[in-house]
XYZ file of C-alpha atoms in Angstrom:
634
model
C 99.197 -117.623 41.137
C 102.554 -119.172 41.948
C 102.933 -121.377 45.016
C 105.059 -118.903 47.040
C 102.638 -116.010 46.365
C 99.663 -118.143 47.360
C 101.467 -119.183 50.574
C 102.242 -115.560 51.371
C 98.639 -114.486 50.817
C 97.324 -117.135 53.200
C 100.089 -116.562 55.768
C 99.640 -112.765 55.901
C 96.172 -112.709 57.542
C 97.203 -115.265 60.102
C 100.289 -113.227 60.953
C 98.294 -109.985 61.169
C 95.638 -111.542 63.383
C 98.293 -112.947 65.654
C 99.940 -109.552 65.916
C 96.568 -107.848 66.412
C 95.747 -110.104 69.328
C 98.769 -108.722 71.131
C 98.332 -105.122 70.023
C 96.672 -102.302 71.899
C 96.113 -98.602 71.522
C 96.878 -98.170 75.221
C 99.137 -95.075 75.482
C 100.162 -95.796 79.078
C 103.733 -97.023 79.538
C 104.282 -100.607 80.712
C 104.273 -101.120 84.490
C 107.521 -101.296 86.400
C 106.925 -104.993 87.108
C 104.490 -107.739 86.176
C 104.385 -109.176 89.702
C 105.350 -107.865 93.105
C 107.831 -109.339 95.601
C 105.017 -111.477 97.005
C 104.315 -113.007 93.596
C 100.956 -111.264 93.253
C 100.081 -109.262 90.093
C 101.508 -105.757 90.054
C 98.568 -103.311 90.132
C 98.797 -99.874 88.500
C 96.542 -96.836 88.793
C 96.402 -94.532 85.736
C 95.752 -90.803 86.256
C 96.243 -87.624 84.216
C 97.529 -84.217 85.394
C 97.314 -80.873 83.562
C 100.914 -79.876 84.336
C 104.129 -80.723 86.153
C 104.450 -79.714 89.814
C 106.660 -76.708 90.482
C 108.191 -78.349 93.528
C 107.834 -81.559 95.520
C 109.426 -80.115 98.646
C 106.702 -80.565 101.317
C 107.845 -77.513 103.252
C 107.553 -75.323 100.145
C 104.812 -76.528 97.787
C 101.394 -74.936 98.296
C 99.404 -75.717 95.168
C 96.952 -78.410 94.141
C 99.136 -80.124 91.537
C 102.182 -80.378 93.792
C 100.150 -81.491 96.788
C 98.507 -84.302 94.803
C 101.954 -85.868 94.315
C 103.539 -84.897 97.628
C 100.710 -86.427 99.638
C 101.444 -89.853 98.158
C 105.165 -89.670 99.000
C 105.087 -88.034 102.430
C 103.013 -88.765 105.511
C 102.414 -86.528 108.528
C 101.692 -87.191 112.177
C 97.929 -87.018 111.604
C 95.555 -87.578 108.693
C 91.875 -87.140 107.859
C 89.613 -90.116 108.361
C 88.686 -91.138 104.796
C 85.019 -91.773 105.642
C 84.134 -89.084 108.188
C 83.246 -85.766 106.564
C 80.262 -84.496 108.578
C 82.082 -83.332 110.576
C 85.621 -83.982 109.393
C 87.722 -85.983 111.838
C 91.465 -86.354 112.314
C 93.117 -89.698 112.986
C 96.674 -90.842 113.768
C 99.002 -91.505 110.843
C 102.699 -91.565 111.747
C 101.682 -90.766 115.325
C 100.967 -93.732 117.577
C 97.640 -92.328 118.771
C 96.270 -88.812 119.123
C 98.539 -86.432 121.086
C 98.276 -85.597 124.768
C 97.477 -81.894 125.187
C 98.695 -79.796 128.118
C 97.551 -76.199 128.727
C 99.807 -74.155 130.989
C 98.633 -71.378 133.353
C 100.369 -68.732 131.213
C 98.184 -69.610 128.198
C 100.801 -71.616 126.321
C 100.207 -75.259 125.469
C 102.020 -78.355 124.295
C 101.243 -81.635 122.544
C 103.021 -84.889 123.363
C 103.472 -87.202 120.356
C 104.684 -90.764 120.093
C 105.851 -92.012 116.702
C 104.822 -95.461 115.520
C 107.883 -97.701 115.887
C 109.152 -99.271 112.704
C 108.229 -96.290 110.515
C 110.970 -95.936 107.887
C 111.878 -93.582 105.077
C 111.902 -94.824 101.503
C 115.118 -96.397 100.202
C 117.321 -93.793 98.515
C 121.025 -93.250 97.729
C 121.022 -90.315 100.167
C 121.218 -92.826 103.023
C 124.919 -93.437 102.533
C 125.464 -94.917 106.011
C 122.968 -97.724 105.348
C 123.911 -98.388 101.745
C 120.782 -96.695 100.415
C 118.362 -98.466 102.728
C 115.782 -96.120 104.287
C 116.340 -95.615 107.997
C 113.785 -95.341 110.790
C 111.891 -92.093 111.335
C 112.824 -90.599 114.718
C 111.799 -87.578 116.763
C 114.778 -85.590 115.505
C 113.298 -85.709 112.005
C 110.300 -83.679 113.187
C 112.630 -81.180 114.842
C 114.469 -80.900 111.520
C 111.189 -80.313 109.699
C 110.284 -77.377 111.944
C 113.788 -76.001 111.495
C 113.281 -76.081 107.724
C 109.993 -74.214 108.166
C 111.915 -71.465 109.983
C 114.867 -71.344 107.541
C 114.652 -68.163 105.402
C 116.394 -69.964 102.532
C 113.591 -72.546 102.345
C 110.869 -69.859 102.050
C 108.103 -71.912 103.611
C 104.831 -70.158 102.666
C 103.123 -70.960 105.980
C 105.926 -69.700 108.228
C 104.046 -66.446 108.786
C 101.145 -68.378 110.312
C 103.050 -70.979 112.276
C 105.646 -68.597 113.736
C 102.861 -66.842 115.639
C 101.908 -70.024 117.460
C 104.830 -72.476 117.413
C 107.451 -71.606 120.009
C 110.863 -70.564 118.707
C 110.080 -70.366 114.988
C 110.134 -66.584 114.790
C 113.342 -66.310 116.808
C 115.107 -68.952 114.721
C 114.012 -67.227 111.499
C 115.229 -63.815 112.723
C 118.580 -65.198 113.881
C 119.153 -66.861 110.504
C 118.274 -63.663 108.647
C 120.815 -61.740 110.717
C 123.605 -64.320 110.488
C 122.955 -65.342 106.896
C 122.850 -69.046 107.761
C 120.467 -71.315 109.641
C 122.011 -73.383 112.448
C 120.496 -76.838 111.984
C 122.514 -78.259 114.861
C 121.094 -75.889 117.465
C 118.162 -76.956 119.645
C 114.849 -75.378 118.723
C 112.319 -74.326 121.332
C 109.497 -75.770 119.224
C 110.438 -79.402 119.899
C 111.477 -81.134 123.112
C 112.840 -84.582 122.256
C 112.024 -87.124 124.969
C 113.466 -90.165 123.194
C 113.782 -91.453 119.631
C 110.034 -92.051 119.361
C 108.629 -89.335 121.637
C 108.646 -85.538 121.439
C 106.687 -82.543 122.681
C 105.530 -79.746 120.376
C 105.437 -76.403 122.205
C 103.106 -73.513 121.351
C 103.272 -69.902 122.505
C 99.491 -69.684 122.882
C 96.503 -71.970 122.657
C 95.879 -72.798 119.000
C 93.472 -75.712 118.437
C 93.967 -75.505 114.662
C 97.560 -76.758 115.030
C 96.244 -80.320 114.746
C 95.045 -79.556 111.217
C 98.521 -78.340 110.302
C 99.953 -81.605 111.611
C 97.887 -83.426 108.984
C 99.415 -81.365 106.148
C 102.620 -82.019 104.154
C 104.257 -78.877 105.582
C 104.905 -80.750 108.837
C 105.774 -84.108 107.236
C 109.157 -85.480 108.339
C 112.010 -84.981 105.896
C 115.352 -86.787 106.258
C 118.214 -84.353 106.643
C 120.369 -86.682 104.572
C 118.113 -86.166 101.536
C 118.173 -82.357 101.654
C 121.946 -82.270 102.049
C 122.521 -84.965 99.410
C 120.317 -83.368 96.757
C 121.753 -79.904 97.202
C 121.496 -78.914 93.539
C 125.254 -78.616 93.048
C 126.130 -82.006 91.608
C 122.738 -83.743 91.699
C 119.096 -83.052 91.022
C 117.686 -80.609 93.568
C 115.755 -81.931 96.545
C 112.566 -80.215 95.379
C 112.628 -82.530 92.353
C 113.747 -85.632 94.244
C 111.424 -86.226 97.217
C 112.254 -88.752 99.924
C 109.536 -89.363 102.491
C 107.893 -91.951 104.729
C 104.667 -92.201 102.754
C 103.094 -95.156 100.946
C 104.721 -94.434 97.565
C 108.188 -93.409 96.403
C 109.193 -91.436 93.336
C 110.211 -93.950 90.662
C 110.358 -91.747 87.555
C 109.677 -88.194 86.466
C 109.807 -87.334 82.777
C 109.093 -83.619 82.664
C 105.994 -82.804 80.672
C 105.177 -86.489 80.165
C 104.946 -88.756 83.180
C 105.290 -89.033 86.943
C 105.543 -92.599 88.158
C 105.256 -93.607 91.820
C 105.937 -97.079 93.162
C 104.945 -98.801 96.379
C 107.164 -98.085 99.386
C 107.837 -101.640 100.485
C 108.777 -100.548 104.002
C 105.533 -98.659 104.632
C 103.699 -99.861 107.760
C 102.043 -96.708 109.105
C 98.375 -97.300 108.246
C 95.858 -100.007 107.469
C 92.425 -99.847 105.895
C 90.105 -98.376 108.574
C 87.233 -100.298 110.128
C 84.973 -97.421 111.223
C 83.403 -96.529 107.878
C 80.782 -93.794 107.865
C 77.817 -95.649 106.380
C 76.451 -99.216 106.370
C 76.806 -99.244 102.573
C 80.511 -98.451 102.818
C 80.932 -101.008 105.580
C 79.442 -103.701 103.340
C 81.465 -102.682 100.279
C 84.809 -102.605 102.018
C 84.415 -105.308 104.674
C 87.047 -107.487 103.007
C 89.585 -104.630 103.092
C 89.358 -103.755 106.796
C 92.718 -104.139 108.497
C 94.665 -104.748 105.295
C 98.063 -103.002 105.052
C 98.119 -99.983 102.769
C 98.604 -99.174 99.954
C 96.353 -101.572 98.075
C 98.011 -100.884 94.703
C 101.651 -101.036 93.607
C 102.143 -98.167 91.182
C 100.624 -94.778 90.316
C 101.140 -93.375 86.819
C 100.356 -89.671 86.393
C 100.471 -88.702 82.711
C 100.902 -84.991 81.987
C 98.104 -83.959 79.594
C 97.428 -80.261 79.276
C 94.329 -80.620 77.092
C 91.082 -81.942 78.582
C 89.705 -83.698 75.469
C 92.543 -86.259 75.256
C 92.023 -87.015 78.943
C 88.336 -87.644 78.328
C 88.958 -89.852 75.286
C 91.431 -91.995 77.214
C 88.950 -92.432 80.039
C 86.264 -93.425 77.545
C 88.603 -96.056 76.118
C 89.346 -97.413 79.580
C 92.917 -96.139 79.868
C 92.362 -93.764 82.810
C 90.920 -94.806 86.165
C 88.802 -91.710 86.695
C 88.022 -88.296 85.242
C 86.151 -85.109 85.895
C 83.161 -84.037 83.801
C 83.962 -80.779 82.031
C 81.879 -78.539 79.816
C 82.921 -80.200 76.555
C 81.557 -83.617 77.499
C 78.829 -82.744 80.002
C 75.872 -83.072 77.629
C 77.241 -86.242 76.071
C 77.521 -87.967 79.449
C 74.627 -86.573 81.488
C 70.930 -86.097 80.790
C 68.802 -83.062 81.681
C 68.467 -84.398 85.244
C 72.276 -84.384 85.533
C 72.421 -88.170 85.740
C 74.400 -90.567 83.557
C 73.007 -91.434 80.150
C 72.103 -95.112 79.500
C 75.291 -95.704 77.484
C 77.510 -95.023 80.485
C 75.211 -96.730 82.972
C 75.449 -99.882 80.846
C 79.224 -99.622 80.940
C 79.112 -99.760 84.724
C 80.489 -96.242 85.159
C 79.517 -94.441 88.368
C 78.860 -90.701 88.745
C 79.902 -88.985 91.976
C 78.881 -85.465 92.995
C 80.931 -83.778 95.700
C 80.621 -80.250 97.052
C 84.200 -79.084 97.400
C 85.079 -76.791 100.323
C 86.464 -74.315 97.789
C 85.950 -70.807 96.471
C 86.900 -69.581 92.994
C 87.507 -65.895 92.319
C 89.289 -63.284 90.246
C 92.031 -62.020 92.523
C 92.771 -58.281 92.342
C 96.260 -57.045 93.155
C 95.877 -54.485 95.938
C 99.496 -53.392 95.439
C 98.706 -52.362 91.868
C 98.520 -48.548 91.597
C 95.338 -48.675 89.496
C 93.287 -51.340 91.305
C 94.656 -51.159 94.829
C 93.864 -47.512 95.451
C 90.458 -47.400 93.756
C 87.757 -49.213 95.735
C 84.859 -48.077 93.474
C 86.694 -49.565 90.481
C 87.012 -52.929 92.244
C 83.351 -52.779 93.287
C 82.298 -51.954 89.720
C 84.157 -54.956 88.260
C 82.528 -57.225 90.842
C 79.059 -55.751 90.238
C 79.295 -56.220 86.463
C 80.232 -59.910 86.578
C 77.386 -62.311 85.733
C 78.308 -65.488 87.592
C 74.938 -67.142 86.977
C 75.603 -66.939 83.237
C 79.130 -68.293 83.695
C 77.761 -71.170 85.739
C 75.169 -71.985 83.074
C 77.670 -71.870 80.193
C 80.698 -73.539 81.738
C 79.363 -75.654 84.592
C 75.847 -76.553 83.411
C 74.411 -74.794 86.441
C 75.868 -77.204 89.000
C 78.002 -74.751 91.026
C 76.865 -72.322 93.718
C 77.180 -68.605 92.991
C 79.456 -67.471 95.818
C 78.237 -64.512 97.857
C 80.966 -64.819 100.497
C 84.504 -66.093 100.836
C 83.626 -69.071 103.070
C 82.185 -72.124 101.280
C 79.167 -74.009 102.659
C 79.886 -76.413 105.470
C 82.368 -74.228 107.348
C 81.572 -72.562 110.633
C 80.506 -68.963 109.910
C 79.008 -69.554 106.476
C 75.790 -67.488 106.087
C 73.300 -69.230 103.764
C 71.162 -66.125 103.189
C 73.937 -63.559 102.828
C 73.895 -61.367 99.681
C 77.118 -59.696 98.553
C 76.353 -55.976 97.968
C 78.525 -55.907 94.833
C 77.808 -59.357 93.429
C 74.311 -59.031 91.919
C 75.212 -58.431 88.243
C 73.881 -54.885 88.446
C 75.225 -52.995 85.428
C 73.477 -49.780 86.457
C 75.285 -49.848 89.793
C 78.534 -50.920 88.099
C 78.483 -47.969 85.685
C 77.692 -45.516 88.486
C 80.659 -46.912 90.410
C 82.861 -46.471 87.306
C 81.986 -42.784 87.288
C 82.804 -42.578 90.993
C 86.092 -44.362 90.277
C 87.015 -41.693 87.700
C 86.532 -43.914 84.652
C 83.112 -43.166 83.096
C 82.487 -45.653 80.272
C 85.902 -47.130 80.997
C 87.868 -43.971 80.156
C 89.961 -41.721 82.348
C 87.778 -38.696 83.193
C 90.804 -36.385 82.907
C 92.599 -37.691 79.827
C 89.875 -39.621 77.994
C 92.254 -42.565 77.655
C 90.695 -46.013 77.820
C 91.575 -48.017 80.919
C 93.556 -51.179 80.091
C 93.844 -54.040 82.581
C 95.705 -57.363 82.369
C 94.116 -60.704 83.234
C 96.411 -63.679 83.891
C 94.962 -67.162 83.442
C 96.099 -70.756 83.284
C 94.988 -71.849 79.823
C 95.650 -75.526 79.178
C 92.645 -76.474 77.040
C 89.802 -75.056 74.957
C 87.456 -74.726 77.943
C 89.902 -72.696 80.041
C 90.519 -70.379 77.090
C 86.789 -69.921 76.591
C 86.399 -69.129 80.287
C 89.229 -66.593 80.079
C 87.411 -64.923 77.187
C 84.241 -64.846 79.289
C 86.096 -63.151 82.176
C 87.449 -60.603 79.686
C 84.010 -59.874 78.229
C 82.434 -59.403 81.644
C 84.950 -56.713 82.594
C 84.843 -55.097 79.159
C 81.106 -54.418 79.636
C 82.344 -51.400 81.576
C 84.292 -49.988 78.619
C 87.590 -51.281 80.003
C 89.958 -53.074 77.627
C 91.319 -56.342 79.007
C 94.502 -58.067 77.823
C 94.533 -61.813 78.566
C 97.873 -63.458 79.328
C 97.965 -67.262 79.150
C 100.358 -69.054 81.505
C 101.355 -72.562 82.399
C 100.332 -73.362 85.962
C 103.887 -73.112 87.316
C 104.513 -69.745 85.641
C 101.239 -68.301 86.919
C 102.110 -69.372 90.468
C 105.433 -67.549 90.173
C 103.711 -64.356 89.010
C 101.165 -64.556 91.827
C 103.907 -65.101 94.412
C 105.900 -62.157 93.072
C 102.884 -59.869 92.673
C 103.438 -59.465 88.925
C 99.783 -59.293 87.912
C 96.722 -57.047 88.010
C 93.892 -59.599 87.871
C 94.375 -63.356 88.037
C 91.912 -66.248 87.821
C 92.418 -68.033 91.103
C 90.783 -70.100 93.805
C 91.271 -71.777 97.136
C 90.445 -75.252 98.404
C 90.351 -75.691 102.155
C 93.525 -77.051 103.700
C 91.442 -77.728 106.778
C 87.778 -77.122 107.666
C 88.067 -73.876 109.608
C 87.228 -70.251 108.607
C 90.752 -69.197 109.544
C 92.006 -71.139 106.512
C 90.129 -68.795 104.149
C 90.391 -65.432 105.896
C 94.139 -65.824 106.364
C 94.458 -65.411 102.579
C 93.691 -61.714 103.104
C 95.532 -61.080 106.377
C 98.000 -58.206 105.911
C 101.153 -59.702 107.512
C 100.845 -62.797 105.297
C 101.895 -61.038 102.083
C 104.444 -63.256 100.215
C 107.047 -64.425 100.950
C 105.680 -64.406 104.507
C 102.466 -66.196 103.540
C 99.703 -66.657 100.977
C 98.031 -63.227 100.922
C 98.542 -62.958 97.171
C 96.083 -60.073 96.825
C 98.326 -57.956 99.100
C 95.170 -56.864 100.977
C 96.041 -55.039 104.201
C 93.119 -53.665 106.237
C 93.650 -52.612 109.858
C 90.304 -53.725 111.288
C 90.323 -56.950 109.256
C 93.806 -57.793 110.549
C 92.869 -57.088 114.149
C 89.692 -59.193 113.997
C 91.480 -62.040 112.239
C 94.121 -62.199 114.935
C 91.450 -62.637 117.613
C 89.200 -64.971 115.642
C 91.905 -67.300 114.353
C 92.623 -69.076 117.654
C 89.127 -69.159 119.125
C 86.838 -72.125 119.566
C 83.508 -71.984 117.704
C 81.537 -69.699 120.017
C 78.853 -67.044 119.341
C 81.540 -64.374 119.757
C 83.685 -66.015 117.103
C 80.658 -66.146 114.810
C 80.143 -62.387 115.196
C 83.769 -61.768 114.296
C 83.527 -63.976 111.216
C 80.464 -62.085 110.011
C 82.247 -58.759 110.433
C 85.304 -60.092 108.550
C 82.971 -61.055 105.735
C 81.413 -57.579 105.681
C 84.827 -55.930 105.372
C 85.861 -58.356 102.644
C 82.751 -57.802 100.532
C 82.900 -54.000 100.941
C 86.593 -53.740 99.995
C 86.403 -56.260 97.088
C 90.003 -57.511 96.966
C 88.587 -60.329 94.837
C 85.638 -60.857 92.498
C 83.931 -63.900 93.981
C 82.798 -66.457 91.413
C 81.639 -69.841 92.688
C 81.758 -72.661 95.189
C 82.301 -75.635 92.879
C 80.613 -78.995 92.805
C 82.837 -81.734 91.444
C 81.309 -84.286 89.078
C 83.632 -87.260 88.678
C 83.318 -90.555 86.834
C 84.764 -93.860 87.968
C 84.949 -97.030 85.855
C 83.693 -100.356 87.240
C 87.216 -101.637 87.980
C 88.185 -98.585 90.087
C 85.357 -97.776 92.531
C 85.615 -94.621 94.605
C 86.625 -95.535 98.131
C 86.518 -92.141 99.840
C 84.766 -88.866 99.019
C 86.693 -86.775 101.542
C 87.897 -83.741 99.512
C 90.547 -82.942 102.153
C 92.206 -86.316 101.674
C 94.657 -85.562 98.883
C 96.763 -88.587 99.771
C 94.011 -90.969 98.770
C 95.940 -93.242 96.395
C 96.829 -95.557 99.247
C 93.122 -96.422 99.595
C 92.625 -96.980 95.839
C 91.118 -100.286 94.734
C 91.827 -101.527 91.197
C 90.645 -104.745 89.526
C 93.191 -105.177 86.678
C 91.444 -108.232 85.213
C 88.140 -106.398 84.852
C 89.976 -103.355 83.454
C 91.634 -105.472 80.759
C 88.303 -107.049 79.880
C 86.558 -103.685 79.555
C 89.409 -102.231 77.515
C 88.931 -105.001 74.989
C 85.180 -104.380 74.895
C 85.539 -100.610 74.539
C 88.242 -100.685 71.844
C 87.371 -102.519 68.639
C 89.704 -103.177 65.737
C 88.410 -103.687 62.226
C 89.608 -107.149 61.162
C 87.352 -107.780 58.119
C 90.050 -106.677 55.641
C 92.270 -109.467 56.937
C 89.559 -112.090 56.483
C 89.027 -110.731 52.976
C 92.702 -111.301 52.284
C 92.374 -114.816 53.628
C 89.715 -115.520 50.982
C 91.867 -114.428 48.053
C 92.923 -117.027 45.593
């Protein structure tokens, strides 16, 4: 062997090993910075989302994906305490204390709010007057927010609810519809501005649930400069370029690939709370009490439509949490639904949380086939075997829903049995005959009934579930056509009413029965609200109107039970389950809060980047023996 060949052979392994030491199979992009302005290491949280948000406009977005991003960028007057869930409790956020409530003799009421001084919006080019530096949040910003809620051009999905209770919203909306333009310079009856940091919110009638709405992104302050700057004519639209007063700002959005949020350096609204719920939490987080939030510097949200890649990345240590889906359940958990030894040894923690949610197949009551044929709807509900679905897709962990309200809400009836939710095929086939479709065929023409089922199918499990839905309905002789949609497209079809049956669900915005029954209140049909089933029942509407503003009294309980009876008899939806969420957290990213209503939880996140790097090296091995073999040549 010549000298230069021998030198190359010995140099190659050394070079490869040196390169290997700096290599990684980490698919996450590099962080924005290595260190922060204070010289401390820049800490990143890595998450995965199934799809892009449709909109990041807080007065418009009303879906889980959008809200998960919006709630990191915007803050509202109030927020949920991260540790108090039994019962849930509200706490000040941008407000400097809980509001002062005044009830007037005529039945109207008002709430006096003071804004925390020094609260500023995120830096953005829209703030031309300050050279891009975010200005202070003032009372006028909240007046502007309520004006946007009332603007017909904005199409706020909760206007139909809030205009009943918040003074002046309905009148402002009507005036804008008639004139063709909303007057943003006119005073609105909803808000009386006392000074820059103080305002009064006026209600037409007593409505205790308004405080829940003031903890939601719909009422988060939006700078007028941002909406007018990002008008969609020469720049990216405002719905894709959020500017808020929350703990994180939008740093990057690569459609279909990545959303990157960065710390809002001017954020001062909240600190880590001291009044934790349990002694265990108090001990775990004692060192964090009083620290300014957020505790991390960057949030990376990778768009991954398939669940298996998300799981594999978590297993390699490249995601800071994941759910446990059907495909990996048996590999991670034993028959007792606890972690297997492999994952216990890794230091991974399993968390089980009962979500205040209800999943269902939504039936379009405006559809000429389904909407006018109650026995047909009852038959579809009666045929569905939810216990089997739960066993196949959720390993038996979810609760078979017999009513719209999930457990934990006032009015939930533990022993209630839905009359058309018992998987009774004999009853279902009798109802099909009553509906005029014996064995799934039109009694007059003999033609087979064909229905369309819309689903969001982003992975193998969701497609398998869609096939299960189809098979359950086809037991009745009906033929079902499944249409797969991206999340954003399905939301558009639901809003527009372009569906017959859609796989859907609802997670509580706030812990009150009104927040579930309003989904079926007649006047809230889109674009006025979120009654996507287009259900419109006179007695249901009348009872809802009375129940919705009441305190939790025996009379309210009676009304809730009657609403449930109407709902189950009319079957505007095939109830499926109340889900239990199984989530896994790695040792470097412990779960801080288990409050399912706290979607803006990234500001509480705790990440140990040194431990994460160590575990990534342990969990990802590279075969280096071929290089040592090369080193021995010659």
